[in-house]
Coordinates of C-alpha atoms and ligand atoms in Angstrom, one line a residue:
M1 CA 0.0 0.0 0.0
K2 CA 2.8 2.4 1.0
A3 CA 4.7 1.6 -2.2
F4 CA 1.5 2.3 -4.2
L5 CA 1.1 5.8 -2.6
K6 CA 4.7 6.6 -3.2
A7 CA 4.3 5.7 -6.9
S8 CA 1.3 8.0 -7.2
V9 CA 3.2 10.9 -5.7
L10 CA 6.0 10.4 -8.2
L11 CA 3.6 10.3 -11.0
T12 CA 1.9 13.5 -10.0
I13 CA 5.2 15.4 -9.7
F14 CA 6.2 14.3 -13.2
V15 CA 2.9 15.2 -14.8
V16 CA 3.0 18.7 -13.1
G17 CA 6.5 19.1 -14.5
G18 CA 4.9 18.7 -17.9
T19 CA 7.2 15.8 -19.2
L20 CA 6.3 12.5 -20.6
R21 CA 8.7 10.7 -18.3
A22 CA 5.9 9.7 -16.0
Q23 CA 4.8 7.0 -18.3
N24 CA 8.3 5.4 -18.3
S25 CA 9.0 5.7 -14.6
Q26 CA 8.1 2.4 -12.9
M27 CA 9.0 1.4 -9.3
V28 CA 11.0 -1.7 -9.4
K29 CA 10.5 -4.0 -6.5
G30 CA 13.6 -4.7 -4.3
A31 CA 14.4 -7.7 -2.2
D32 CA 11.9 -8.6 0.6
D33 CA 13.3 -7.0 3.8
R34 CA 11.2 -9.3 6.0
F35 CA 13.6 -12.1 5.2
K36 CA 16.9 -10.2 5.6
A37 CA 19.0 -11.6 8.4
D38 CA 22.1 -10.2 10.1
I39 CA 23.0 -13.6 11.4
L40 CA 22.0 -16.9 9.7
V41 CA 22.3 -19.9 12.0
V42 CA 22.7 -23.1 10.1
V43 CA 22.6 -26.3 12.2
A44 CA 22.0 -30.0 11.7
H45 CA 19.1 -31.0 14.0
P46 CA 16.2 -29.3 15.9
D47 CA 17.8 -28.4 19.3
D48 CA 21.3 -27.8 17.7
E49 CA 20.4 -24.1 17.5
A50 CA 21.2 -24.2 21.2
F51 CA 24.9 -24.0 20.2
F52 CA 24.2 -20.3 19.5
T53 CA 21.0 -19.3 21.3
P54 CA 22.7 -17.4 24.2
Y55 CA 24.3 -15.2 21.5
A56 CA 21.1 -15.0 19.5
A57 CA 19.2 -13.9 22.5
R58 CA 21.7 -11.0 23.0
A59 CA 21.8 -10.1 19.3
I60 CA 18.0 -10.0 19.0
N61 CA 17.1 -8.3 22.2
D62 CA 20.0 -6.0 22.8
M63 CA 21.8 -5.5 19.6
H64 CA 18.7 -5.2 17.3
K65 CA 19.9 -7.8 15.0
R66 CA 17.8 -10.1 12.9
V67 CA 18.4 -13.8 13.2
A68 CA 17.2 -16.6 10.9
V69 CA 17.7 -20.4 11.3
V70 CA 18.2 -23.2 8.8
F71 CA 18.1 -26.8 10.0
S72 CA 19.7 -29.3 7.6
T73 CA 17.5 -32.2 8.9
R74 CA 14.3 -32.6 10.8
G75 CA 15.9 -35.0 13.3
G76 CA 14.1 -38.3 12.7
S77 CA 16.7 -40.8 13.8
G78 CA 17.2 -39.9 17.5
V79 CA 15.4 -41.3 20.6
N80 CA 12.0 -39.9 21.6
R81 CA 12.2 -39.3 25.4
F82 CA 8.8 -37.9 25.7
S83 CA 6.3 -40.0 23.8
R84 CA 5.8 -43.0 21.5
E85 CA 6.4 -41.6 18.0
R86 CA 9.6 -42.4 16.2
G87 CA 11.3 -41.9 12.8
P88 CA 9.3 -39.8 10.3
A89 CA 6.5 -39.0 12.9
M90 CA 9.1 -37.8 15.4
A91 CA 10.7 -35.7 12.7
N92 CA 7.3 -34.0 12.2
E93 CA 7.2 -33.3 15.9
R94 CA 10.7 -32.0 16.1
E95 CA 10.1 -29.6 13.2
I96 CA 7.3 -28.0 15.3
E97 CA 9.5 -28.1 18.5
A98 CA 12.2 -26.3 16.5
R99 CA 9.8 -23.6 15.3
E100 CA 8.5 -23.1 18.8
A101 CA 12.0 -22.8 20.3
C102 CA 13.0 -20.3 17.7
A103 CA 9.7 -18.3 18.1
K104 CA 10.4 -18.0 21.9
L105 CA 13.7 -16.2 20.9
G106 CA 11.9 -14.0 18.4
I107 CA 13.0 -15.9 15.4
A108 CA 10.2 -16.4 12.9
N109 CA 12.3 -17.2 9.7
V110 CA 13.1 -20.9 10.0
W111 CA 13.7 -23.2 7.1
F112 CA 14.6 -26.9 6.8
L113 CA 16.9 -28.4 4.1
D114 CA 16.1 -31.9 2.9
G115 CA 18.8 -33.9 4.8
K116 CA 17.9 -37.2 6.5
D117 CA 19.1 -37.5 10.1
T118 CA 22.0 -39.9 9.7
A119 CA 23.3 -41.5 12.8
S120 CA 27.0 -41.8 12.2
Q121 CA 30.3 -40.0 12.8
N122 CA 31.1 -40.0 9.1
V123 CA 30.6 -36.6 7.4
L124 CA 30.7 -38.3 4.0
D125 CA 27.9 -40.7 5.0
S126 CA 25.7 -37.7 5.9
L127 CA 26.6 -35.8 2.7
A128 CA 25.8 -38.9 0.6
S129 CA 22.5 -39.7 2.4
W130 CA 21.3 -36.1 2.1
G131 CA 22.1 -35.6 -1.5
H132 CA 25.1 -33.2 -1.2
G133 CA 24.5 -31.2 -4.4
A134 CA 20.7 -30.7 -4.0
N135 CA 21.1 -29.5 -0.4
L136 CA 24.0 -27.2 -1.3
E137 CA 21.7 -25.6 -3.9
R138 CA 19.0 -25.2 -1.4
L139 CA 21.3 -23.6 1.1
V140 CA 22.8 -21.2 -1.5
G141 CA 19.3 -20.2 -2.3
L142 CA 18.5 -19.4 1.3
I143 CA 21.7 -17.4 1.7
R144 CA 20.7 -15.4 -1.4
L145 CA 17.2 -14.9 0.1
T146 CA 18.3 -14.0 3.7
R147 CA 21.5 -12.1 2.7
P148 CA 23.3 -12.7 6.1
D149 CA 26.4 -10.8 7.2
V150 CA 27.4 -13.5 9.5
I151 CA 26.8 -17.3 9.5
F152 CA 27.0 -19.5 12.6
T153 CA 27.3 -23.2 12.0
H154 CA 28.9 -26.5 13.2
F155 CA 32.7 -27.0 13.1
P156 CA 33.6 -29.1 10.1
G157 CA 36.1 -31.4 11.7
I158 CA 36.7 -34.6 13.7
F159 CA 37.0 -34.5 17.5
I160 CA 36.4 -36.8 20.4
G161 CA 33.0 -35.6 21.5
E162 CA 29.5 -36.0 20.0
N163 CA 31.2 -35.8 16.6
H164 CA 28.0 -36.2 14.6
G165 CA 28.4 -36.6 10.9
D166 CA 25.3 -34.4 10.3
H167 CA 26.9 -31.6 12.3
Q168 CA 30.1 -31.8 10.3
A169 CA 28.2 -32.1 7.0
T170 CA 26.3 -28.9 7.9
G171 CA 29.6 -27.1 8.5
V172 CA 30.9 -28.4 5.2
L173 CA 27.8 -27.2 3.3
V174 CA 27.9 -23.8 4.9
T175 CA 31.6 -23.4 4.0
E176 CA 30.9 -24.3 0.4
A177 CA 27.8 -22.1 0.2
F178 CA 29.8 -19.2 1.7
D179 CA 32.3 -19.5 -1.2
L180 CA 29.6 -20.0 -3.9
A181 CA 26.6 -17.7 -3.1
A182 CA 28.2 -14.6 -4.6
N183 CA 29.2 -16.4 -7.9
P184 CA 26.5 -15.7 -10.5
T185 CA 27.5 -18.8 -12.5
V186 CA 26.6 -21.0 -9.6
F187 CA 23.0 -22.2 -9.6
P188 CA 22.1 -19.4 -12.0
S189 CA 18.4 -20.3 -12.2
Q190 CA 18.2 -18.8 -8.7
L191 CA 19.3 -15.5 -10.1
A192 CA 17.3 -15.5 -13.3
G193 CA 14.3 -13.1 -13.6
D194 CA 10.8 -14.5 -14.1
T195 CA 9.8 -15.2 -17.7
Q196 CA 6.1 -15.8 -17.1
H197 CA 3.3 -14.7 -14.8
Y198 CA 3.1 -17.9 -12.9
E199 CA 6.8 -18.5 -12.6
L200 CA 7.7 -22.0 -11.5
Y201 CA 11.5 -22.3 -11.7
L202 CA 13.3 -19.0 -11.7
S203 CA 13.9 -17.2 -8.4
N204 CA 14.9 -13.7 -9.3
L205 CA 17.4 -13.6 -6.4
Q206 CA 20.8 -11.8 -6.4
P207 CA 24.3 -13.1 -5.7
W208 CA 25.3 -12.6 -2.1
Q209 CA 28.6 -12.7 -0.2
P210 CA 28.3 -13.3 3.5
K211 CA 31.1 -11.7 5.4
K212 CA 32.1 -14.1 8.2
I213 CA 31.6 -17.7 9.4
Y214 CA 31.9 -18.8 13.0
F215 CA 31.7 -22.4 14.2
G216 CA 30.4 -24.1 17.3
S217 CA 32.1 -27.4 18.3
D218 CA 30.8 -30.4 20.3
A219 CA 34.4 -31.5 21.1
N220 CA 34.7 -32.8 24.7
D221 CA 37.7 -30.5 25.1
G222 CA 36.2 -27.1 24.5
K223 CA 39.3 -25.4 26.1
Q224 CA 41.3 -26.1 22.9
F225 CA 39.3 -23.4 21.2
E226 CA 39.9 -20.7 23.7
G227 CA 41.3 -17.6 21.9
S228 CA 40.2 -18.9 18.5
G229 CA 37.4 -16.3 18.2
P230 CA 35.4 -13.6 20.0
T231 CA 34.1 -14.5 23.4
Y232 CA 30.8 -13.4 24.9
S233 CA 29.1 -13.6 28.3
V234 CA 26.2 -16.0 28.6
R235 CA 25.7 -15.1 32.3
E236 CA 25.2 -11.3 31.7
V237 CA 21.6 -10.1 32.3
S238 CA 19.8 -8.8 29.2
P239 CA 19.0 -5.1 29.9
T240 CA 15.7 -5.4 28.1
Q241 CA 14.6 -8.9 29.2
K242 CA 16.0 -8.7 32.7
K243 CA 17.2 -12.3 32.5
P244 CA 20.6 -13.8 31.8
Y245 CA 21.2 -14.8 28.2
W246 CA 21.6 -18.5 29.2
R247 CA 18.2 -18.5 30.8
L248 CA 16.6 -17.0 27.6
A249 CA 18.3 -19.8 25.7
L250 CA 17.2 -22.4 28.1
E251 CA 13.6 -21.3 28.0
A252 CA 13.7 -21.7 24.3
A253 CA 15.4 -25.1 24.5
M254 CA 12.6 -26.4 26.7
S255 CA 10.5 -26.7 23.6
H256 CA 12.5 -29.8 22.6
R257 CA 10.4 -32.2 24.7
T258 CA 11.2 -35.2 22.6
Q259 CA 14.9 -34.7 23.4
S260 CA 14.8 -34.4 27.1
R261 CA 14.4 -36.8 30.0
M262 CA 14.8 -34.1 32.6
S263 CA 12.2 -32.0 34.4
D264 CA 12.2 -28.2 34.0
E265 CA 13.6 -28.0 37.6
Q266 CA 16.5 -30.4 36.7
W267 CA 17.3 -28.3 33.7
E268 CA 17.2 -25.2 35.7
E269 CA 19.6 -26.7 38.2
M270 CA 22.0 -28.0 35.6
M271 CA 22.2 -24.9 33.5
S272 CA 22.4 -22.4 36.3
D273 CA 25.6 -24.0 37.6
P274 CA 28.5 -22.8 35.4
K275 CA 30.3 -26.2 36.0
T276 CA 27.5 -28.2 34.4
S277 CA 25.9 -25.7 32.0
W278 CA 26.1 -26.4 28.3
W279 CA 27.4 -23.0 27.8
P280 CA 30.8 -22.1 29.3
E281 CA 31.3 -18.6 30.7
P282 CA 32.5 -16.9 28.7
S283 CA 31.6 -18.7 25.5
T284 CA 33.8 -18.6 22.4
L285 CA 32.6 -18.4 18.8
I286 CA 35.3 -20.3 16.8
F287 CA 36.4 -18.1 13.9
G288 CA 36.1 -19.8 10.5
K289 CA 36.8 -17.3 7.8
S290 CA 36.1 -13.7 6.8
V291 CA 36.1 -11.6 3.6
V292 CA 36.6 -8.3 5.5
D293 CA 39.5 -7.0 7.6
G294 CA 40.2 -7.8 11.2
K295 CA 41.5 -10.5 13.5
A296 CA 39.9 -13.8 14.5
T297 CA 39.1 -12.5 18.0
D298 CA 37.4 -9.3 16.8
D299 CA 33.8 -8.7 17.6
V300 CA 31.4 -10.6 15.4
F301 CA 30.2 -7.4 13.7
A302 CA 33.6 -5.6 13.5
H303 CA 34.3 -4.4 9.9
I304 CA 30.9 -5.8 8.8
D305 CA 30.0 -2.9 6.6
E306 CA 33.3 -3.1 4.6
K307 CA 33.1 -4.3 1.1
P308 CA 34.2 -7.9 0.8
D309 CA 37.8 -8.0 -0.4
R310 CA 37.5 -11.3 -2.0
S311 CA 35.3 -11.8 -5.0
F312 CA 34.2 -15.0 -6.6
T313 CA 36.6 -14.4 -9.5
K314 CA 39.7 -14.7 -7.3
E315 CA 41.2 -18.0 -6.9
T316 CA 40.5 -20.0 -3.8
V317 CA 42.7 -18.9 -1.0
S318 CA 45.5 -21.4 -0.4
C319 CA 46.8 -21.7 3.1
G320 CA 49.0 -24.8 2.9
A321 CA 48.0 -28.2 4.1
H322 CA 47.6 -29.0 7.8
G323 CA 50.2 -31.2 9.3
E324 CA 53.0 -33.0 7.5
E325 CA 50.8 -35.0 5.1
G326 CA 49.4 -33.8 1.9
T327 CA 51.9 -31.1 0.9
G328 CA 52.5 -33.1 -2.3
N329 CA 56.3 -32.5 -2.1
E330 CA 57.3 -35.3 0.4
K331 CA 59.0 -38.4 -0.7
L332 CA 56.8 -41.2 -2.0
P333 CA 55.6 -43.7 -1.1
R334 CA 53.9 -42.2 1.9
I335 CA 51.2 -43.4 4.2
G336 CA 48.5 -41.0 5.7
L337 CA 45.1 -41.3 7.2
G338 CA 42.5 -41.8 4.6
G339 CA 38.7 -41.4 4.5
V340 CA 37.2 -38.5 6.4
W341 CA 40.6 -37.3 7.6
L342 CA 42.0 -37.1 4.1
F343 CA 38.8 -35.3 3.0
Y344 CA 39.4 -32.6 5.7
E345 CA 43.1 -32.3 4.9
E346 CA 42.1 -31.3 1.4
F347 CA 38.9 -29.3 2.4
Y348 CA 40.6 -26.8 4.7
P349 CA 43.1 -25.3 2.3
A350 CA 40.6 -25.5 -0.6
H351 CA 38.2 -23.2 1.3
G352 CA 40.7 -20.9 2.9
L353 CA 40.1 -22.2 6.5
C354 CA 43.7 -21.3 7.2
Q355 CA 43.3 -20.4 10.9
L356 CA 41.1 -23.3 11.9
R357 CA 42.2 -25.2 15.0
V358 CA 42.1 -28.8 14.2
A359 CA 42.9 -31.6 16.7
K360 CA 46.7 -31.6 17.4
M361 CA 46.8 -35.3 16.8
P362 CA 43.9 -36.9 14.8
E363 CA 41.4 -38.4 17.2
I364 CA 38.1 -40.1 17.5
G365 CA 35.9 -41.6 20.2
V366 CA 34.3 -45.1 19.6
K367 CA 32.1 -47.3 21.7
S368 CA 34.0 -49.7 23.9
G369 CA 33.9 -53.2 22.4
A370 CA 33.3 -51.9 18.8
T371 CA 35.6 -52.5 15.9
L372 CA 37.6 -49.5 15.1
V373 CA 38.3 -48.9 11.4
V374 CA 41.3 -46.8 10.5
P375 CA 41.1 -45.7 6.8
L376 CA 44.5 -45.2 5.2
A377 CA 45.7 -43.7 2.0
I378 CA 49.0 -44.7 0.6
R379 CA 50.4 -42.3 -2.1
H380 CA 52.9 -43.9 -4.4
D381 CA 54.5 -44.0 -7.9
S382 CA 51.7 -44.7 -10.3
S383 CA 53.9 -46.4 -12.9
K384 CA 54.1 -49.9 -11.3
P385 CA 52.5 -52.1 -8.6
L386 CA 54.1 -51.5 -5.1
P387 CA 54.7 -54.1 -2.4
V388 CA 54.0 -52.6 1.0
N389 CA 54.1 -53.9 4.6
L390 CA 51.9 -52.3 7.3
A391 CA 52.7 -52.7 11.0
V392 CA 50.1 -51.8 13.6
K393 CA 51.0 -51.0 17.2
A394 CA 47.7 -51.0 19.2
P395 CA 47.2 -50.6 23.0
E396 CA 47.2 -53.7 25.1
G397 CA 44.0 -55.7 24.9
W398 CA 43.1 -54.4 21.5
R399 CA 43.1 -56.9 18.6
V400 CA 44.0 -56.2 15.0
T401 CA 41.6 -58.3 13.0
D402 CA 42.3 -57.1 9.5
G403 CA 44.5 -54.8 7.4
A404 CA 48.0 -55.4 8.9
G405 CA 50.8 -57.1 6.9
Q406 CA 51.7 -57.4 3.2
Y407 CA 50.0 -55.7 0.3
V408 CA 50.7 -55.3 -3.3
L409 CA 49.2 -51.9 -4.4
P410 CA 48.0 -51.4 -7.9
A411 CA 49.7 -49.0 -10.3
E412 CA 47.9 -45.8 -9.2
E413 CA 48.7 -42.5 -7.4
S414 CA 46.8 -43.2 -4.2
T415 CA 45.5 -46.5 -2.8
S416 CA 43.0 -46.8 0.1
V417 CA 43.3 -49.6 2.6
A418 CA 41.9 -50.0 6.1
V419 CA 43.0 -51.5 9.4
H420 CA 40.3 -53.1 11.6
I421 CA 40.9 -53.3 15.3
E422 CA 38.6 -54.9 17.9
T423 CA 38.5 -52.8 21.0
P424 CA 38.0 -54.3 24.5
T425 CA 34.7 -54.0 26.3
L426 CA 35.3 -52.0 29.4
S427 CA 33.3 -52.0 32.6
A428 CA 31.3 -48.9 33.7
E429 CA 34.1 -48.2 36.3
E430 CA 36.9 -48.5 33.7
L431 CA 35.0 -46.3 31.2
K432 CA 34.7 -43.6 33.8
K433 CA 38.5 -43.5 34.2
A434 CA 39.2 -44.1 30.5
V435 CA 41.6 -41.7 28.7
S436 CA 42.5 -41.7 25.1
Q437 CA 45.1 -44.1 23.8
E438 CA 47.5 -43.8 20.9
L439 CA 47.6 -46.1 17.9
H440 CA 50.6 -46.3 15.5
I441 CA 50.5 -47.7 12.0
S442 CA 53.7 -47.6 10.0
A443 CA 54.4 -48.5 6.4
E444 CA 57.5 -50.0 4.8
A445 CA 58.0 -50.2 1.0
G446 CA 60.9 -51.9 -0.6
G447 CA 62.6 -52.3 2.8
K448 CA 62.4 -48.5 3.5
P449 CA 60.2 -46.6 5.9
A450 CA 57.2 -45.0 4.1
G451 CA 55.7 -43.0 6.9
E452 CA 53.6 -43.5 10.0
V453 CA 50.1 -42.7 11.1
R454 CA 49.1 -41.9 14.6
L455 CA 45.5 -41.7 15.9
R456 CA 44.3 -41.0 19.4
V457 CA 41.3 -43.1 20.4
L458 CA 38.9 -42.8 23.3
L459 CA 36.7 -45.8 24.3
K460 CA 33.3 -44.5 25.4
A461 CA 30.2 -46.0 26.9
S462 CA 28.3 -45.0 23.9
A463 CA 29.2 -43.4 20.6
L464 CA 27.7 -43.0 17.1
P465 CA 29.0 -45.7 14.7
Q466 CA 32.0 -44.6 12.8
Ligands
ZN1 ZN1 22.6 -32.5 16.5

C-alpha cells in the first residue's frame, strides 16, 4: 500500500512538470526486507540451534539484529524421550519443536533443508545420504534470500565428542555455500528473472557474499578453542529482558520435549551452575573465515560494513596443508590417514580455512567393544605395482583383525586400505576413568620406511557408529 502511494506521488510530480517521463517511470520491487538476516544460524538438528542461542538472545534483544535459522535435517533418527512416536513421525514433531523454540527467541524465519538425520560420525555418510548437491543448492538459495552478514554453524572437523556426521556435514555445506553464493555462475536459475506470470522455476534472487563464518564445536575438550574467536558472556543479564542470556536460551530449548528426559527443575539446576551448564562462561565463537578486515578474535560485527575483499573471481585462498601429510612434495611412497581425515586435509586449504584449530593429533571416540576402522591412503608412484608392509601398534588388549601385513598396491597414485581393530569391552568403572590411547601404523615399502600414522582413540560407553 505504501509503495503504491509513493508511486502515485512520483507520477503527480512528473505530470505537473509537464514531461512524458511519468509513463516510463516504474517502481522496481527490491528484495523482501522481511527475510533479511544479520545472522544466519545453520545447524543440523532441531535443538542444535542451542549452540548459538545465548548469543542469538543477546543479538535479537539488545543489539537489534535479525536472526534466521536453517536446519539441515528434521531430526528423525534420535530417541524420543517424551512419547511413542519415532522416525518420520518424530521428525514431524521435532520440526514443530524447533519452530516453537525459535519463536520464543523472536526468530520467525526458520527453514529446513532436505537432509535425513543420519546417525554416524562420518561426514561423508551424511553428505551422501542427504544428496550433497541438492542441499547445497537449497542452502545457497537461502543465503541469497536472507543475505546474512554472518553465519554461525557447526565445526567441520573430527573430534572426540559427539562428533555427529550431520553436524560436520552442515559445517561443510555452509563453508561451500559461503564460497559460492556470490558467484553468478553457480545455480544461475536462482538469479534469473521470471519469464512468465506464474513462474515455476526461476527465483529472481541476487548473488550474495556473507562476510564471516563462525563455528560451534561439540568436542569434549572445549578449552582447545579458547582464543580462537570472539568471546561473549552467557551469564550477563539482558537489559531489556531482565534475565541472563543463558536463561533465555534455556527457556527456548525447553520446547524440545522429545529430546529431554529431565524435568524443568532439573534443567534449571544443571544450567544455572557454570560447571554443568552447556554454555561455558565466557563462551567462544570459533572463527572460521572472513572476507573483511580484522582479527579472528574481533567482535562478530567488526568491519561488517566493509566491502568484501574477496570476490568469486579470485582463486580459492590457499593456506598450505595442515600437518605433514598432503603437501605433495614429500618423498613417495607415503602413508597417511584416509577417508574422512583425508577429506578434511584437502577441504581446509581448498576453502581458505587457514586459521582453523584442528585436533593436534587426529582423534576419534568409539564405543568400547566396537571394531575401530582406520582408513589409510598410501600415495605412491603410479607407474608400477608396489609391495608394502603395514605394521600396527595397538594398545594392550586391542586386537588387530584385518589390514596389517603385506599388500601389493595397484599402479595408481593413491590407494586406500583399512585396518580393523577390535577394542576391549570396558566395565562402567573402567569407562569412567578411560583416557584416550594412541595407535601407530607404520608402512614399509621396498625395505624402506614409508611414513607413520598416529591416531588418538577414546573408548566410550556410547558413541555413534564410525
Ligand atoms: Zn545435533
